[in-house]
């Protein structure tokens, strides 16, 4: 029996080609609404997605022949995973595909913030030569704290090995430390960290995790990097901490205001006050959810998904 796969987002062409070469039947629909896809999803055994819309209970109830959902990305928060699993549907993601890209991006953000690279560049282009106000900090001798030690957190810790830094991490799983980082309690991390880097999924437990109480539990002023999910940080609380200099700088690749698809930023007629502050702050470095979005990861993500789909049908 031919396995019919519906692709609802565009991806690297090797994904389509290799699935076709392996005998799968590919179909594409990049424009139809969620409701229109629901009307025909019963005809498919697999679906390949990025983040165009949520795969919820309604969708899954209509997907009566679905055997797998493959998300070409790291997280599965756009899928009702628990309900899908009750239907015996395989859930596939590819955090291995962009972990190196996220790690390199995170390192670049820290170095840029520490050395005022973006600020200095903008000033020179505006005709200003300000050396003293752009005096930087060195990463050596600092303690970097990572929350979330999965694919992304581990890759970032590995990148830090070339620096004379202490790397510690906190994770809900126990005994997962390695030669690159020491596992500690959240309280110990908050006592020691000079830099905090978030590598977390967005779950009910992590939603709005970084709030005023969380921030003020840190013993020292610190820099924060977020390449995970925007809603893990309460932006208004982050901004208040930046104003008080409890947070020395923020590198945000993800924002609380992003839409679920990650393709656009929520903007209505009135820009949120906290977001406006970030737009103007010299110690805020903002990027449009591109930490894992490299040319290399684009291909690697697709390859990981192909390999995992093949594995499902080789058992």
Tab-separated table of C-alpha atoms in Angstrom:
chain	number	residue	atom	x	y	z
A	1	UNK	CA	0.000	0.000	0.000
A	2	UNK	CA	1.321	3.417	-0.939
A	3	UNK	CA	1.921	5.781	2.000
A	4	UNK	CA	0.401	9.158	1.114
A	5	UNK	CA	2.050	12.190	2.701
A	6	UNK	CA	0.648	15.723	2.707
A	7	UNK	CA	3.173	18.564	2.922
A	8	UNK	CA	1.529	21.783	4.135
A	9	UNK	CA	4.699	23.902	4.344
A	10	UNK	CA	7.605	24.269	1.947
A	11	UNK	CA	10.916	22.723	2.980
A	12	UNK	CA	14.281	21.862	1.516
A	13	UNK	CA	13.668	19.893	-1.707
A	14	UNK	CA	15.716	16.918	-0.518
A	15	UNK	CA	12.869	16.040	1.841
A	16	UNK	CA	10.365	15.618	-0.991
A	17	UNK	CA	12.858	13.953	-3.337
A	18	UNK	CA	14.188	11.406	-0.875
A	19	UNK	CA	10.704	10.441	0.281
A	20	UNK	CA	9.661	10.003	-3.332
A	21	UNK	CA	12.762	7.907	-4.048
A	22	UNK	CA	11.870	5.732	-1.047
A	23	UNK	CA	8.429	4.998	-2.496
A	24	UNK	CA	6.256	7.436	-0.574
A	25	UNK	CA	3.515	9.378	-2.401
A	26	UNK	CA	3.937	13.130	-1.865
A	27	UNK	CA	1.215	15.755	-2.105
A	28	UNK	CA	1.585	19.482	-1.397
A	29	UNK	CA	-0.892	22.117	-0.234
A	30	UNK	CA	0.766	25.280	1.027
A	31	UNK	CA	-2.214	27.634	0.763
A	32	UNK	CA	-5.429	25.990	1.967
A	33	UNK	CA	-6.908	26.938	5.322
A	34	UNK	CA	-6.871	24.615	8.305
A	35	UNK	CA	-10.531	23.802	7.645
A	36	UNK	CA	-9.828	22.944	4.014
A	37	UNK	CA	-6.958	20.667	5.018
A	38	UNK	CA	-9.197	19.008	7.623
A	39	UNK	CA	-11.722	18.223	4.895
A	40	UNK	CA	-9.236	15.982	3.091
A	41	UNK	CA	-6.777	14.851	5.752
A	42	UNK	CA	-8.509	11.471	6.043
A	43	UNK	CA	-6.937	10.602	2.672
A	44	UNK	CA	-3.396	10.808	4.078
A	45	UNK	CA	-1.174	8.590	6.194
A	46	UNK	CA	1.346	11.267	7.081
A	47	UNK	CA	1.618	15.030	7.287
A	48	UNK	CA	4.755	17.183	7.168
A	49	UNK	CA	4.460	20.580	8.831
A	50	UNK	CA	6.445	23.506	10.142
A	51	UNK	CA	4.137	25.815	12.096
A	52	UNK	CA	1.388	27.048	9.768
A	53	UNK	CA	-1.443	26.107	12.120
A	54	UNK	CA	-2.123	24.067	15.228
A	55	UNK	CA	-2.729	20.344	14.934
A	56	UNK	CA	-5.464	20.144	17.561
A	57	UNK	CA	-8.069	17.619	18.645
A	58	UNK	CA	-10.506	18.694	15.925
A	59	UNK	CA	-7.872	18.161	13.251
A	60	UNK	CA	-6.795	14.813	14.674
A	61	UNK	CA	-10.362	13.517	14.861
A	62	UNK	CA	-10.694	14.116	11.127
A	63	UNK	CA	-7.317	12.518	10.364
A	64	UNK	CA	-8.661	8.986	10.621
A	65	UNK	CA	-5.817	7.360	8.667
A	66	UNK	CA	-2.931	9.431	9.948
A	67	UNK	CA	0.093	7.390	11.008
A	68	UNK	CA	2.643	10.141	11.628
A	69	UNK	CA	3.071	13.894	12.014
A	70	UNK	CA	6.537	15.205	11.140
A	71	UNK	CA	7.463	18.726	12.162
A	72	UNK	CA	10.485	20.161	10.390
A	73	UNK	CA	11.761	21.930	13.481
A	74	UNK	CA	12.756	21.351	17.063
A	75	UNK	CA	9.521	21.599	19.049
A	76	UNK	CA	6.090	19.975	18.947
A	77	UNK	CA	4.100	22.615	20.838
A	78	UNK	CA	1.827	23.254	17.841
A	79	UNK	CA	0.558	19.664	18.129
A	80	UNK	CA	-1.796	18.191	20.724
A	81	UNK	CA	0.779	15.483	21.393
A	82	UNK	CA	-1.087	13.702	24.160
A	83	UNK	CA	-4.216	13.264	22.060
A	84	UNK	CA	-2.214	12.252	18.985
A	85	UNK	CA	-0.455	9.549	20.975
A	86	UNK	CA	-3.793	8.100	22.117
A	87	UNK	CA	-4.510	7.533	18.429
A	88	UNK	CA	-1.208	5.762	17.895
A	89	UNK	CA	0.203	8.530	15.713
A	90	UNK	CA	4.006	8.778	15.561
A	91	UNK	CA	5.304	12.258	16.417
A	92	UNK	CA	8.513	13.282	14.679
A	93	UNK	CA	10.644	16.384	15.243
A	94	UNK	CA	14.192	17.307	14.279
A	95	UNK	CA	16.013	19.125	17.100
A	96	UNK	CA	19.238	17.474	15.936
A	97	UNK	CA	18.889	19.345	12.653
A	98	UNK	CA	19.357	22.891	13.922
A	99	UNK	CA	21.067	22.510	17.288
A	100	UNK	CA	24.433	23.616	15.924
A	101	UNK	CA	22.885	26.693	14.321
A	102	UNK	CA	21.195	27.661	17.593
A	103	UNK	CA	24.422	27.153	19.529
A	104	UNK	CA	26.448	29.334	17.169
A	105	UNK	CA	23.771	32.030	17.176
A	106	UNK	CA	23.637	32.058	20.980
A	107	UNK	CA	27.401	32.471	21.184
A	108	UNK	CA	27.317	35.279	18.640
A	109	UNK	CA	24.624	37.104	20.592
A	110	UNK	CA	26.614	36.946	23.843
A	111	UNK	CA	29.762	38.269	22.187
A	112	UNK	CA	27.836	41.041	20.462
A	113	UNK	CA	26.162	42.153	23.695
A	114	UNK	CA	29.374	41.973	25.709
A	115	UNK	CA	31.269	44.074	23.165
A	116	UNK	CA	28.504	46.478	22.067
A	117	UNK	CA	29.075	45.416	18.461
A	118	UNK	CA	25.670	46.392	17.112
A	119	UNK	CA	25.595	49.652	19.013
A	120	UNK	CA	29.120	50.619	17.936
A	121	UNK	CA	28.377	49.749	14.319
A	122	UNK	CA	25.245	51.911	14.306
A	123	UNK	CA	27.075	54.828	15.906
A	124	UNK	CA	29.937	54.799	13.432
A	125	UNK	CA	27.501	54.649	10.524
A	126	UNK	CA	25.774	57.685	12.033
A	127	UNK	CA	29.100	59.531	12.168
A	128	UNK	CA	29.981	58.999	15.855
A	129	UNK	CA	33.305	57.613	17.128
A	130	UNK	CA	32.622	56.657	20.749
A	131	UNK	CA	35.264	54.448	22.308
A	132	UNK	CA	34.662	54.776	26.042
A	133	UNK	CA	30.898	54.265	25.914
A	134	UNK	CA	31.526	51.094	23.928
A	135	UNK	CA	34.071	49.578	26.278
A	136	UNK	CA	33.193	45.885	26.438
A	137	UNK	CA	33.256	42.930	28.792
A	138	UNK	CA	35.162	39.673	28.412
A	139	UNK	CA	33.394	36.337	28.571
A	140	UNK	CA	36.382	34.650	30.231
A	141	UNK	CA	35.900	34.256	33.961
A	142	UNK	CA	32.114	34.421	33.785
A	143	UNK	CA	29.581	31.753	34.705
A	144	UNK	CA	27.114	30.830	31.980
A	145	UNK	CA	23.887	29.256	33.171
A	146	UNK	CA	21.779	27.206	30.781
A	147	UNK	CA	18.183	26.238	31.479
A	148	UNK	CA	17.164	23.279	29.365
A	149	UNK	CA	19.882	20.746	28.568
A	150	UNK	CA	18.523	18.949	25.554
A	151	UNK	CA	19.868	19.140	22.021
A	152	UNK	CA	20.185	22.931	21.981
A	153	UNK	CA	21.536	23.389	25.491
A	154	UNK	CA	24.143	20.688	25.038
A	155	UNK	CA	25.282	22.086	21.689
A	156	UNK	CA	25.670	25.554	23.213
A	157	UNK	CA	27.678	24.228	26.158
A	158	UNK	CA	29.995	22.477	23.715
A	159	UNK	CA	30.605	25.754	21.859
A	160	UNK	CA	31.638	27.400	25.120
A	161	UNK	CA	34.506	24.958	25.700
A	162	UNK	CA	36.948	27.301	23.997
A	163	UNK	CA	36.365	29.987	26.626
A	164	UNK	CA	37.578	30.104	30.195
A	165	UNK	CA	34.037	30.031	31.582
A	166	UNK	CA	32.150	27.924	34.096
A	167	UNK	CA	29.111	26.354	32.439
A	168	UNK	CA	26.262	25.164	34.636
A	169	UNK	CA	22.759	24.087	33.760
A	170	UNK	CA	19.379	23.235	35.216
A	171	UNK	CA	16.990	20.705	33.729
A	172	UNK	CA	13.926	18.783	34.922
A	173	UNK	CA	15.706	15.518	34.036
A	174	UNK	CA	18.246	14.290	36.553
A	175	UNK	CA	21.851	13.164	36.097
A	176	UNK	CA	22.397	14.429	32.550
A	177	UNK	CA	25.559	16.447	33.129
A	178	UNK	CA	28.560	15.855	30.890
A	179	UNK	CA	32.098	17.086	30.310
A	180	UNK	CA	30.778	20.409	28.997
A	181	UNK	CA	28.498	21.505	31.838
A	182	UNK	CA	27.669	20.755	35.454
A	183	UNK	CA	24.076	20.130	36.503
A	184	UNK	CA	22.864	22.278	39.405
A	185	UNK	CA	19.617	23.241	41.084
A	186	UNK	CA	17.764	26.282	39.799
A	187	UNK	CA	18.636	28.065	43.027
A	188	UNK	CA	22.357	27.446	42.557
A	189	UNK	CA	22.187	28.606	38.962
A	190	UNK	CA	20.478	31.810	40.080
A	191	UNK	CA	23.195	32.382	42.674
A	192	UNK	CA	26.124	31.933	40.286
A	193	UNK	CA	25.158	32.886	36.727
A	194	UNK	CA	26.437	35.984	34.948
A	195	UNK	CA	24.718	34.915	31.738
A	196	UNK	CA	21.438	33.018	31.380
A	197	UNK	CA	20.635	31.197	28.149
A	198	UNK	CA	17.206	29.606	27.673
A	199	UNK	CA	16.881	26.407	25.641
A	200	UNK	CA	13.407	25.309	26.668
A	201	UNK	CA	10.255	24.118	24.976
A	202	UNK	CA	7.093	26.152	25.511
A	203	UNK	CA	4.943	24.169	27.955
A	204	UNK	CA	2.499	25.035	30.737
A	205	UNK	CA	5.467	24.781	33.124
A	206	UNK	CA	7.716	27.156	31.171
A	207	UNK	CA	5.051	29.636	30.038
A	208	UNK	CA	5.899	33.064	31.556
A	209	UNK	CA	8.629	31.394	33.598
A	210	UNK	CA	10.966	34.383	33.421
A	211	UNK	CA	8.991	36.931	35.409
A	212	UNK	CA	9.833	39.476	38.097
A	213	UNK	CA	10.176	36.912	40.896
A	214	UNK	CA	12.360	34.668	38.750
A	215	UNK	CA	14.615	37.548	37.720
A	216	UNK	CA	15.066	38.933	41.232
A	217	UNK	CA	16.056	35.498	42.523
A	218	UNK	CA	19.384	35.986	40.713
A	219	UNK	CA	22.145	37.090	43.051
A	220	UNK	CA	23.957	39.210	40.463
A	221	UNK	CA	22.967	41.430	37.552
A	222	UNK	CA	23.051	39.239	34.442
A	223	UNK	CA	22.681	39.053	30.689
A	224	UNK	CA	19.874	36.949	29.222
A	225	UNK	CA	19.701	35.105	25.891
A	226	UNK	CA	16.497	33.535	24.602
A	227	UNK	CA	16.553	31.320	21.523
A	228	UNK	CA	13.749	29.041	22.764
A	229	UNK	CA	10.200	30.419	22.756
A	230	UNK	CA	9.093	34.005	23.281
A	231	UNK	CA	6.296	33.227	25.702
A	232	UNK	CA	8.777	31.783	28.181
A	233	UNK	CA	9.574	35.414	29.140
A	234	UNK	CA	7.193	38.087	30.412
A	235	UNK	CA	8.453	40.973	28.311
A	236	UNK	CA	7.154	43.709	30.602
A	237	UNK	CA	8.992	42.159	33.574
A	238	UNK	CA	12.146	41.775	31.495
A	239	UNK	CA	12.037	45.454	30.536
A	240	UNK	CA	11.578	46.593	34.131
A	241	UNK	CA	14.646	44.550	35.062
A	242	UNK	CA	16.609	46.128	32.216
A	243	UNK	CA	15.608	49.591	33.414
A	244	UNK	CA	16.799	48.785	36.941
A	245	UNK	CA	19.996	47.199	35.497
A	246	UNK	CA	19.235	43.859	37.112
A	247	UNK	CA	19.408	42.592	33.549
A	248	UNK	CA	22.463	44.044	31.813
A	249	UNK	CA	21.451	43.114	28.295
A	250	UNK	CA	19.017	40.902	26.420
A	251	UNK	CA	19.521	38.928	23.230
A	252	UNK	CA	16.096	37.829	22.024
A	253	UNK	CA	15.655	35.704	18.934
A	254	UNK	CA	12.069	34.997	19.954
A	255	UNK	CA	9.419	37.348	21.268
A	256	UNK	CA	6.295	37.049	23.359
A	257	UNK	CA	4.368	38.780	20.573
A	258	UNK	CA	5.135	36.255	17.819
A	259	UNK	CA	2.301	34.416	16.169
A	260	UNK	CA	2.251	30.634	16.530
A	261	UNK	CA	3.486	30.205	12.963
A	262	UNK	CA	6.669	32.185	13.858
A	263	UNK	CA	6.346	33.769	10.394
A	264	UNK	CA	5.034	37.139	11.579
A	265	UNK	CA	5.190	39.382	14.607
A	266	UNK	CA	2.020	40.432	16.363
A	267	UNK	CA	1.505	44.093	15.679
A	268	UNK	CA	-1.704	46.082	15.951
A	269	UNK	CA	-2.178	49.823	15.968
A	270	UNK	CA	-0.626	50.198	19.401
A	271	UNK	CA	2.850	48.751	19.894
A	272	UNK	CA	3.120	47.310	23.437
A	273	UNK	CA	5.102	49.670	25.650
A	274	UNK	CA	7.573	46.957	26.662
A	275	UNK	CA	8.241	46.069	23.033
A	276	UNK	CA	8.779	49.715	22.147
A	277	UNK	CA	11.434	49.896	24.870
A	278	UNK	CA	13.238	46.896	23.378
A	279	UNK	CA	13.152	48.477	19.932
A	280	UNK	CA	14.997	51.515	21.276
A	281	UNK	CA	17.269	49.916	23.900
A	282	UNK	CA	20.972	49.847	23.034
A	283	UNK	CA	21.484	46.759	25.203
A	284	UNK	CA	18.766	44.743	23.468
A	285	UNK	CA	19.687	42.641	20.445
A	286	UNK	CA	16.651	41.377	18.516
A	287	UNK	CA	16.529	38.853	15.688
A	288	UNK	CA	13.454	37.405	13.886
A	289	UNK	CA	13.446	33.785	15.097
A	290	UNK	CA	16.483	32.860	13.000
A	291	UNK	CA	18.767	31.158	15.543
A	292	UNK	CA	18.181	27.782	13.928
A	293	UNK	CA	17.536	29.206	10.460
A	294	UNK	CA	20.746	28.701	8.508
A	295	UNK	CA	21.325	27.353	5.015
A	296	UNK	CA	22.996	24.327	6.554
A	297	UNK	CA	20.236	23.653	9.089
A	298	UNK	CA	17.595	23.983	6.362
A	299	UNK	CA	19.071	20.937	4.675
A	300	UNK	CA	19.937	19.117	7.896
A	301	UNK	CA	16.404	19.471	9.290
A	302	UNK	CA	14.961	17.953	6.127
A	303	UNK	CA	17.424	15.065	6.224
A	304	UNK	CA	16.624	14.256	9.847
A	305	UNK	CA	12.892	14.179	9.063
A	306	UNK	CA	13.395	11.901	6.041
A	307	UNK	CA	15.497	9.504	8.077
A	308	UNK	CA	12.979	9.376	10.919
A	309	UNK	CA	10.019	8.789	8.593
A	310	UNK	CA	11.876	5.925	6.954
A	311	UNK	CA	12.605	4.481	10.409
A	312	UNK	CA	8.874	4.425	11.253
A	313	UNK	CA	8.214	2.170	8.258
A	314	UNK	CA	11.280	-0.006	8.610
A	315	UNK	CA	10.148	-1.531	11.900
